[in-house]
Short mmCIF file of C-alpha atoms and ligand atoms in Angstrom, two decimals:
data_model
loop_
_atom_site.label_atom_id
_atom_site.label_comp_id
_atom_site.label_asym_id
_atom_site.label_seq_id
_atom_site.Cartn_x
_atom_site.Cartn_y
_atom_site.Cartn_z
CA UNK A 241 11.95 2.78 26.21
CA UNK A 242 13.27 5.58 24.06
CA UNK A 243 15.67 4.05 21.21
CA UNK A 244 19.13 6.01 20.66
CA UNK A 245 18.71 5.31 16.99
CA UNK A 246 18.06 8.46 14.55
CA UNK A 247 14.95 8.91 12.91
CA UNK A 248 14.58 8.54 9.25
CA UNK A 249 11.56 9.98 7.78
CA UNK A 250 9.26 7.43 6.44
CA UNK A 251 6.99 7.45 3.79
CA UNK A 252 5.24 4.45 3.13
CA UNK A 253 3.59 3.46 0.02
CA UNK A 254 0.69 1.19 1.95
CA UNK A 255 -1.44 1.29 4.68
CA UNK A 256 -5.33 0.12 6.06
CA UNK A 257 -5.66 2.06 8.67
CA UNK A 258 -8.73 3.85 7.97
CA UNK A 259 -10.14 0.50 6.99
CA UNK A 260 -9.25 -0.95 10.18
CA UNK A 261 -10.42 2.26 12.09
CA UNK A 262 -14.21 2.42 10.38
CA UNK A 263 -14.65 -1.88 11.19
CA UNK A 264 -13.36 -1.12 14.61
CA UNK A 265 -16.17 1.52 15.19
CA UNK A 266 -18.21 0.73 18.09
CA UNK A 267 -15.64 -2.10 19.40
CA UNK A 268 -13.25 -2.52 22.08
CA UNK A 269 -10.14 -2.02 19.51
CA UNK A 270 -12.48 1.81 19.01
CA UNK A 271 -9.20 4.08 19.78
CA UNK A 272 -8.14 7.05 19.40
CA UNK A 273 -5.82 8.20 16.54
CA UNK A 274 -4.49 10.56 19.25
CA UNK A 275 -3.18 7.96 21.63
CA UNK A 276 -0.79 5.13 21.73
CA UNK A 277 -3.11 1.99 21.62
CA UNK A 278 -1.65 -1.21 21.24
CA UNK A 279 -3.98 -2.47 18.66
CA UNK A 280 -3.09 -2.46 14.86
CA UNK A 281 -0.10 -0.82 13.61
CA UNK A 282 -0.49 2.82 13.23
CA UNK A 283 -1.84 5.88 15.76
CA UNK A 284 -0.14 9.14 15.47
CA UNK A 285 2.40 8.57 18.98
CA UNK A 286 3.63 5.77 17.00
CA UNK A 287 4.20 7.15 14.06
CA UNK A 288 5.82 9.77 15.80
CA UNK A 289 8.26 7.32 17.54
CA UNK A 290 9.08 5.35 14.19
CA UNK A 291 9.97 8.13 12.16
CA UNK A 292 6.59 7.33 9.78
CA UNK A 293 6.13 10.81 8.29
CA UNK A 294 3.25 10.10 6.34
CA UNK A 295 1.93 7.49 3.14
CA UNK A 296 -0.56 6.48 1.35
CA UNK A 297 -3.74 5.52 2.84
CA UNK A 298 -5.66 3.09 1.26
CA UNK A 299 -9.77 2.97 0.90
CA UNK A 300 -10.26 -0.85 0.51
CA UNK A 301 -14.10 -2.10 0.82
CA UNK A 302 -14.51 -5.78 2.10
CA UNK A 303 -16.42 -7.88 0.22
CA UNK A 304 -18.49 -9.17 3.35
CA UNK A 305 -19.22 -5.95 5.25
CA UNK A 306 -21.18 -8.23 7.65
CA UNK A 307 -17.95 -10.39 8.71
CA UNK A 308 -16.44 -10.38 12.39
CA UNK A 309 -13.96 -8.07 11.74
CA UNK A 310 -11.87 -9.29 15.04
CA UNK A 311 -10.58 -12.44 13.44
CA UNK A 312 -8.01 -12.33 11.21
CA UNK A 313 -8.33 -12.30 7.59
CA UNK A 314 -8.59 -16.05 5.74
CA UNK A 315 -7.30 -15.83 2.09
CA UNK A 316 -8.82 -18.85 1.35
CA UNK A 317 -12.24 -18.03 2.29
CA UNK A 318 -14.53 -17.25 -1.27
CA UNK A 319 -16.61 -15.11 0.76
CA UNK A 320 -13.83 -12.39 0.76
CA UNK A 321 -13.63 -12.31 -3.01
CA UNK A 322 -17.52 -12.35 -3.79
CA UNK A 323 -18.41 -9.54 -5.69
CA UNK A 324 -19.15 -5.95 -4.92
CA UNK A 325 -21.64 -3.05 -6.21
CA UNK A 326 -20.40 0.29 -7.34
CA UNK A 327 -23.08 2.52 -5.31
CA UNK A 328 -22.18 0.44 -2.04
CA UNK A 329 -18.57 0.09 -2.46
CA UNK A 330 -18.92 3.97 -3.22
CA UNK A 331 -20.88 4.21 0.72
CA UNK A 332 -18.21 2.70 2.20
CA UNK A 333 -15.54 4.54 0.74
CA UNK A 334 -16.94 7.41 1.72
CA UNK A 335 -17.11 6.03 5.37
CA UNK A 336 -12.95 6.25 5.13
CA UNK A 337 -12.55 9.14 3.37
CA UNK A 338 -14.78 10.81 5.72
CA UNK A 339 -12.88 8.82 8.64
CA UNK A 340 -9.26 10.84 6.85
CA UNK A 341 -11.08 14.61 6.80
CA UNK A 342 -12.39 14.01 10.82
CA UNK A 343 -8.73 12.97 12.23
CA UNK A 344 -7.04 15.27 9.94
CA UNK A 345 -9.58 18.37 11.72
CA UNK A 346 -9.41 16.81 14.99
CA UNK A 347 -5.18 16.91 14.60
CA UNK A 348 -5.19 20.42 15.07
CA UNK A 349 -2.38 20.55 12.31
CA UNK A 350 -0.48 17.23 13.00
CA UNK A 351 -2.29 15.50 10.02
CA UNK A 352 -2.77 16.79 6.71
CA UNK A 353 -4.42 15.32 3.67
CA UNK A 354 -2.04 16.00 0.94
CA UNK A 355 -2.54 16.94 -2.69
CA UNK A 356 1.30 16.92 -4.44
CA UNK A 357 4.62 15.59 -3.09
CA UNK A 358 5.80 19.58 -2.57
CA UNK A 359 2.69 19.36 0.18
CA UNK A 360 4.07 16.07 1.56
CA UNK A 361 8.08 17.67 1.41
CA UNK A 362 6.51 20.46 3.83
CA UNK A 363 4.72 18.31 6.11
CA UNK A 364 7.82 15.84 6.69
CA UNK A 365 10.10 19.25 7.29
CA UNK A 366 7.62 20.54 9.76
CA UNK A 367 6.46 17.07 11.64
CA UNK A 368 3.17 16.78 10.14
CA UNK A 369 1.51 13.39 9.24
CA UNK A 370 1.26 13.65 5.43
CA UNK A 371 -1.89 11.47 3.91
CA UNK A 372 -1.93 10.80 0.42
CA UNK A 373 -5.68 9.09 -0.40
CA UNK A 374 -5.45 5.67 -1.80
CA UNK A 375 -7.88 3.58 -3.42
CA UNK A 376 -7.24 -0.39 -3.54
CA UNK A 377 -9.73 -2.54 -6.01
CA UNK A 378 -11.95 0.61 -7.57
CA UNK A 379 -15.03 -1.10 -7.18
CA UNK A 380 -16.74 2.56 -6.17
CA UNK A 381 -15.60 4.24 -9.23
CA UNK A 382 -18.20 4.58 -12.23
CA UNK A 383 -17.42 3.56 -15.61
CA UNK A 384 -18.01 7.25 -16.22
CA UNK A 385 -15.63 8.48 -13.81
CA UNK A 386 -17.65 10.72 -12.08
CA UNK A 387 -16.69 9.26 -8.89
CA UNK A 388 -13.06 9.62 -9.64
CA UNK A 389 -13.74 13.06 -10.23
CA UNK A 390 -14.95 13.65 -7.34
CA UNK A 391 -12.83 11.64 -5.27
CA UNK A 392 -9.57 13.52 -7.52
CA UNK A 393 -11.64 16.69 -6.18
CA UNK A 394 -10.74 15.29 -2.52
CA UNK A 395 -7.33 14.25 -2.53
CA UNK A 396 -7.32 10.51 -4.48
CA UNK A 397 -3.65 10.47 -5.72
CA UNK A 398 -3.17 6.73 -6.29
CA UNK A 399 -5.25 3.75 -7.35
CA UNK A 400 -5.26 0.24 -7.72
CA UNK A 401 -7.81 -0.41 -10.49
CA UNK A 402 -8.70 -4.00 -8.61
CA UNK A 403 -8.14 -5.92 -5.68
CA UNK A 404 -7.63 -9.64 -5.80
CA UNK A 405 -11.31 -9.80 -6.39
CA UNK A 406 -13.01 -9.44 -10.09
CA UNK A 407 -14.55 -5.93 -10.84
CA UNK A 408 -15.69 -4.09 -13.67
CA UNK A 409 -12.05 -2.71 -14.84
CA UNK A 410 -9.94 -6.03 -14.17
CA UNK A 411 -9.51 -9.64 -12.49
CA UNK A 412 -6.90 -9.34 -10.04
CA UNK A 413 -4.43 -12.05 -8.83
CA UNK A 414 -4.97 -14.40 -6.23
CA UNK A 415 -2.78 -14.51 -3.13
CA UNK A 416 -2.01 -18.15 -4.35
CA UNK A 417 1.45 -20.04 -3.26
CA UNK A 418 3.55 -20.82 -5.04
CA UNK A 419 2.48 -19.78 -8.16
CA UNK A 420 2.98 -17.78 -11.03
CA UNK A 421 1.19 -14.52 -11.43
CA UNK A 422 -0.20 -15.46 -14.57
CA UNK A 423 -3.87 -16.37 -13.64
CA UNK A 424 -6.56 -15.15 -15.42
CA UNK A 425 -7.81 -12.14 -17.98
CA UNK A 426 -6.28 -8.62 -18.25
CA UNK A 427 -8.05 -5.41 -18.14
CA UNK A 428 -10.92 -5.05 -19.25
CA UNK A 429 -11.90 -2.28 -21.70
CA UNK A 430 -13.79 0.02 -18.62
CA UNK A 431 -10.11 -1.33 -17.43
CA UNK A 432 -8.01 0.33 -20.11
CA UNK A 433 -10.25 3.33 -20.05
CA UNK A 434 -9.64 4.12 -16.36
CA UNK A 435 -6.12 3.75 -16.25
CA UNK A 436 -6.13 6.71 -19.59
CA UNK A 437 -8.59 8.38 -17.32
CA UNK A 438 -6.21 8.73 -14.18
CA UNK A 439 -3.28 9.26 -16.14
CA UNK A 440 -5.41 12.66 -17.48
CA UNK A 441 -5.70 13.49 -13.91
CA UNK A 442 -2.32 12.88 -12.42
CA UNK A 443 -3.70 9.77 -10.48
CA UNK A 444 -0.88 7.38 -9.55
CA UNK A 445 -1.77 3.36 -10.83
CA UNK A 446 -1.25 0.66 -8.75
CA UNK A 447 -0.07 -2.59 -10.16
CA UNK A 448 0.06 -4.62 -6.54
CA UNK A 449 -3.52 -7.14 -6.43
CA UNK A 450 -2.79 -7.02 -10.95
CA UNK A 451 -2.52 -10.33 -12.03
CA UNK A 452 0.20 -10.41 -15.26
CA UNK A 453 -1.99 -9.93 -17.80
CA UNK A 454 -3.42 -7.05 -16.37
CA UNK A 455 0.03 -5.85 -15.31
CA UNK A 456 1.19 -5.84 -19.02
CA UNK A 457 -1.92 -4.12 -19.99
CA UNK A 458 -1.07 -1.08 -18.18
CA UNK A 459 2.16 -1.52 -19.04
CA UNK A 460 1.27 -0.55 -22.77
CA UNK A 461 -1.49 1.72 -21.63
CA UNK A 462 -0.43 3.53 -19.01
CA UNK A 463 2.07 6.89 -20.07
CA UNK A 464 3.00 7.31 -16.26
CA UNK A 465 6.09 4.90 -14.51
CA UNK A 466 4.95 1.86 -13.06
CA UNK A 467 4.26 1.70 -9.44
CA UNK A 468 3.74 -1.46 -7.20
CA UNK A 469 2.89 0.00 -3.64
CA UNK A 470 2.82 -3.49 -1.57
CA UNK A 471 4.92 -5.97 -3.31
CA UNK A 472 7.86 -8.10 -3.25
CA UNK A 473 9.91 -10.25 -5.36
CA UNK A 474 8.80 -13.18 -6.44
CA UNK A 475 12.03 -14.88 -7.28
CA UNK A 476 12.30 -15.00 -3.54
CA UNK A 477 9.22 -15.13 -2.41
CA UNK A 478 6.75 -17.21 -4.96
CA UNK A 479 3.61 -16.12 -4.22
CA UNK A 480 1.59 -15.05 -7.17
CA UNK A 481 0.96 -11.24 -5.15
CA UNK A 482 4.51 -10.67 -6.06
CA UNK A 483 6.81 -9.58 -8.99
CA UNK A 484 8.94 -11.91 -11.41
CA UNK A 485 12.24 -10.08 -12.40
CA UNK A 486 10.45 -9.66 -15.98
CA UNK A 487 8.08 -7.27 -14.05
CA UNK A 488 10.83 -5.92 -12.71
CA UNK A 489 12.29 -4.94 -15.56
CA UNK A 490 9.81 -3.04 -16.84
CA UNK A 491 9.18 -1.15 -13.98
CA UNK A 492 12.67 -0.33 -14.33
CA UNK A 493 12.40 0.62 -17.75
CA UNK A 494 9.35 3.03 -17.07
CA UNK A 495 11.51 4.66 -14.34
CA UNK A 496 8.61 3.72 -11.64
CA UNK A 497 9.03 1.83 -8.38
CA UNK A 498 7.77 -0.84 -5.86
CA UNK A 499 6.82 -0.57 -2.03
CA UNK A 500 8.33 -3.36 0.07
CA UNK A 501 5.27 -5.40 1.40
CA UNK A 502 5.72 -6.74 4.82
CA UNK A 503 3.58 -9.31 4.85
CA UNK A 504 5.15 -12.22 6.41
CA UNK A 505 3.29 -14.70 3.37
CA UNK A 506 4.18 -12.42 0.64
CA UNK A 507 8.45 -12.32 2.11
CA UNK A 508 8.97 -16.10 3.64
CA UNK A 509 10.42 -18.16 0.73
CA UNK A 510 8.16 -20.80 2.38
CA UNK A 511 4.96 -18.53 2.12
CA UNK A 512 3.84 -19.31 6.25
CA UNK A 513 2.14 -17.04 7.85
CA UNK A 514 4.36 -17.28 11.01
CA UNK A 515 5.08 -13.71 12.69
CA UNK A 516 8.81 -15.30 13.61
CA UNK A 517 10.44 -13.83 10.11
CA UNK A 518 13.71 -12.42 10.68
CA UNK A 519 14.07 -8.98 9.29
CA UNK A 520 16.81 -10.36 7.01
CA UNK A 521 14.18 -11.37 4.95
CA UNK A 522 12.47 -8.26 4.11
CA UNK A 523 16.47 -7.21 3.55
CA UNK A 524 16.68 -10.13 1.19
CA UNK A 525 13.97 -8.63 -1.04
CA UNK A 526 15.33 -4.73 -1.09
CA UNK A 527 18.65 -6.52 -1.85
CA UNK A 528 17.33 -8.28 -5.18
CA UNK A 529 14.93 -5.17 -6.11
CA UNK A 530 17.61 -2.85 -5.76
CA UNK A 531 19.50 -5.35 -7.95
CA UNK A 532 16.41 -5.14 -10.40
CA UNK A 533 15.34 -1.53 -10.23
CA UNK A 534 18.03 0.28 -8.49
CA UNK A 535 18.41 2.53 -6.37
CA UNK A 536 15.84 4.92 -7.49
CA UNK A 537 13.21 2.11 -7.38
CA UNK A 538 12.87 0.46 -4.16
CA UNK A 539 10.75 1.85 -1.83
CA UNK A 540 8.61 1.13 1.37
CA UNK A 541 4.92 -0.06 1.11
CA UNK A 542 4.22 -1.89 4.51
CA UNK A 543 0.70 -2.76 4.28
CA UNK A 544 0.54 -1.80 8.13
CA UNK A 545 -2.89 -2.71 9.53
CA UNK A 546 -3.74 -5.11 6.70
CA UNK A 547 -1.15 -7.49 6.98
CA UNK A 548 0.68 -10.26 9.92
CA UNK A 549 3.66 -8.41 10.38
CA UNK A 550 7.26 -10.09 11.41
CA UNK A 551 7.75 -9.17 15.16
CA UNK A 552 10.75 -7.11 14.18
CA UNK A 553 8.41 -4.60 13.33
CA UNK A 554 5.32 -5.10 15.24
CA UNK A 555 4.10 -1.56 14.25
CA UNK A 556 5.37 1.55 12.89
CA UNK A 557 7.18 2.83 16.03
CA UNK A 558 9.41 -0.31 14.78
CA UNK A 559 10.76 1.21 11.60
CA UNK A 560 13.64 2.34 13.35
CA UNK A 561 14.84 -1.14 13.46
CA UNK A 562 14.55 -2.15 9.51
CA UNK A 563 16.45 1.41 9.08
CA UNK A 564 19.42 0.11 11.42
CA UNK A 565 19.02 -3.50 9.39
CA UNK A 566 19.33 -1.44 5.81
CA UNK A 567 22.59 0.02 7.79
CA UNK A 568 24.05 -3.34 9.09
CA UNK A 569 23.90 -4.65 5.35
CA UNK A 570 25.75 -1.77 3.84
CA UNK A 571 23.07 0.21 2.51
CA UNK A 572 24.47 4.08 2.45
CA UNK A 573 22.80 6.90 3.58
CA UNK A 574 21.60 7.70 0.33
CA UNK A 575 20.16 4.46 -0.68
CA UNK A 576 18.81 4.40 2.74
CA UNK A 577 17.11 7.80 1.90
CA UNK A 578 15.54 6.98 -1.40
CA UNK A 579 14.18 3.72 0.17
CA UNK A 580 12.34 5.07 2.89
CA UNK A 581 10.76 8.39 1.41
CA UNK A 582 12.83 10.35 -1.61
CA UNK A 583 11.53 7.85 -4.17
CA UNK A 584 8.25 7.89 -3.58
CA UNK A 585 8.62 12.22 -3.62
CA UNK A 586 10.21 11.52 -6.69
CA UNK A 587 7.59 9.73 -8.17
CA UNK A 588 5.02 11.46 -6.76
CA UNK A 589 6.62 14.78 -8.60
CA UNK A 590 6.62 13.16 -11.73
CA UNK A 591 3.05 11.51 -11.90
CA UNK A 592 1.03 13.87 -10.35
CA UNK A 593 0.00 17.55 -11.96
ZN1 ZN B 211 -3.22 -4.90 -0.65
#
């Protein structure tokens, strides 16, 4: 079924599909890019349909590479939060970088692996899938950065310096409910010298998987806006993943933004993971961060193909329908716009050389 509604470009500050496409390797949920499958949440026909011009594609490296990938992902499990090593979190990211440089070749020109938001502006006038490389938890970067180098060398744009997991730069924050986001250390010094080292390179940090400590630590470190790519508000939603209006604030103050997660735990105000999660909810959230930060700092940040997603939008050929839900509440055009892709461009223009 073809829906009447208009497409607004989308550009989305969070997504695991190359993650989910190198564990998939070798399985029945193997498809192509190329063709509309109806496993995970993003192939190019779909993003096609939804209007999802292009994002941020995050390299995230399990910590139990050995796991069976086809069940779904337990939180609580301590296995998924034991420790990893640089030079083999540094082998797998190359696995999904690699996995970005052989679909955008095999596109023939629908894909592109972008370097600056003017690149991204021209792919989203002419139709092309704009990829921005993301890493999430930085477990394969050195302490001497060569890695980032590199990786800067190949298109890395944004990173998270951790994932809810403890690495050399940072502790992360459990995905802990309810609960405050105060758990645990801040950056460590490796910590505060990677987030000086990105800002020398024009690398976008992440402050989604921080825990507040660390969050405040970039805060005074960082000379770039703040950016959360995949979180909500936690005066809605009180999971420790998401932001209290104090974080907020400060984002607002820095003149950065943060990507609506739609993570059915990380929007309920009851926390279930339950797919049946109206899509007034995830309006509930831009409502109070526009409230917070804005209208220059809301933005999208699905976590498509790492996350249980409300059946509203199943996948991205769904985005149409939180774009007519942003309508029906009386967002305008223009607020409608900066949500789903000018302020992330914006930001994007200002952080990155
Ligand atoms: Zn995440």
């Amino acid at each position: 079924m073809t829906s009447p509604l208009p497409r607004v470009p989308v550009f989305d500050g969070h997504n695991d599909t190359l993650l989910r496409r190198v564990i998939n390797r070798g399985t029945d949920k193997d498809t192509s890019f190329f063709e509309r499958s109806e496993h995970g949440h993003i192939d190019l026909p779909r993003a096609i349909e939804g209007g999802l011009a292009g994002g941020l594609f995050a390299m995230f490296v399990p910590s139990d590479l050995d796991q069976d990938f086809t069940k779904p992902f337990n939180p609580n499990d301590p296995k998924n939060y034991a420790p990893i090593g640089q030079s083999e979190a540094l082998g797998f990211t190359m696995k999904m970088a690699a996995e970005a440089y052989r679909l955008e070749r095999a596109s023939g020109g629908k894909m592109k692996i972008c370097r600056n938001a003017g690149e991204i502006e021209d792919c989203i006038e002419t139709g092309t899938l704009a990829v921005s490389l993301h890493i999430e938890g930085a477990e394969a970067i050195d302490t001497d950065f060569e890695a980032l180098e590199v990786l800067h060398g190949a298109g890395l744009r944004s990173l998270g310096p951790v994932w809810s997991r403890k690495n050399a730069f940072a502790e992360g924050v459990p995905m802990h409910f309810p609960a405050s986001p105060d758990i645990g250390d801040g950056l460590s010094d490796a910590g505060v010298a990677l987030v000086r080292a990105c800002n020398d390179l024009g690398i976008v940090i992440d402050l989604s998987h921080l825990n507040e400590k660390g969050f405040w630590d970039v805060a005074r470190t960082s000379s770039h806006p703040l950016v959360a790519s995949h979180s909500n508000a936690h005066a809605i939603c009180p999971n420790a993943r998401n932001l209290t209006d104090r974080q907020l604030d400060a984002i607002r103050e820095s003149g950065g933004l943060v990507g609506l997660n739609f993570h059915v735990a990380f929007l309920r105000e009851d926390g279930r993971h339950t797919r049946d999660t109206p899509l007034d909810t995830l309006i509930r959230h831009l409502d109070h961060l526009v409230e917070k930060l804005g209208e220059d700092g809301v933005a999208l940040g699905s976590d498509f193909d790492g996350c249980m997603t409300p059946k509203a939008v199943a996948d991205a050929s769904c985005l149409p329908a939180l774009v007519e839900a942003m309508t029906a509440a009386g967002f305008g055009t223009e607020l409608v716009s900066n949500i789903t892709h000018r302020n992330w461009l914006r930001l994007m223009r200002h952080t990155q050389m």
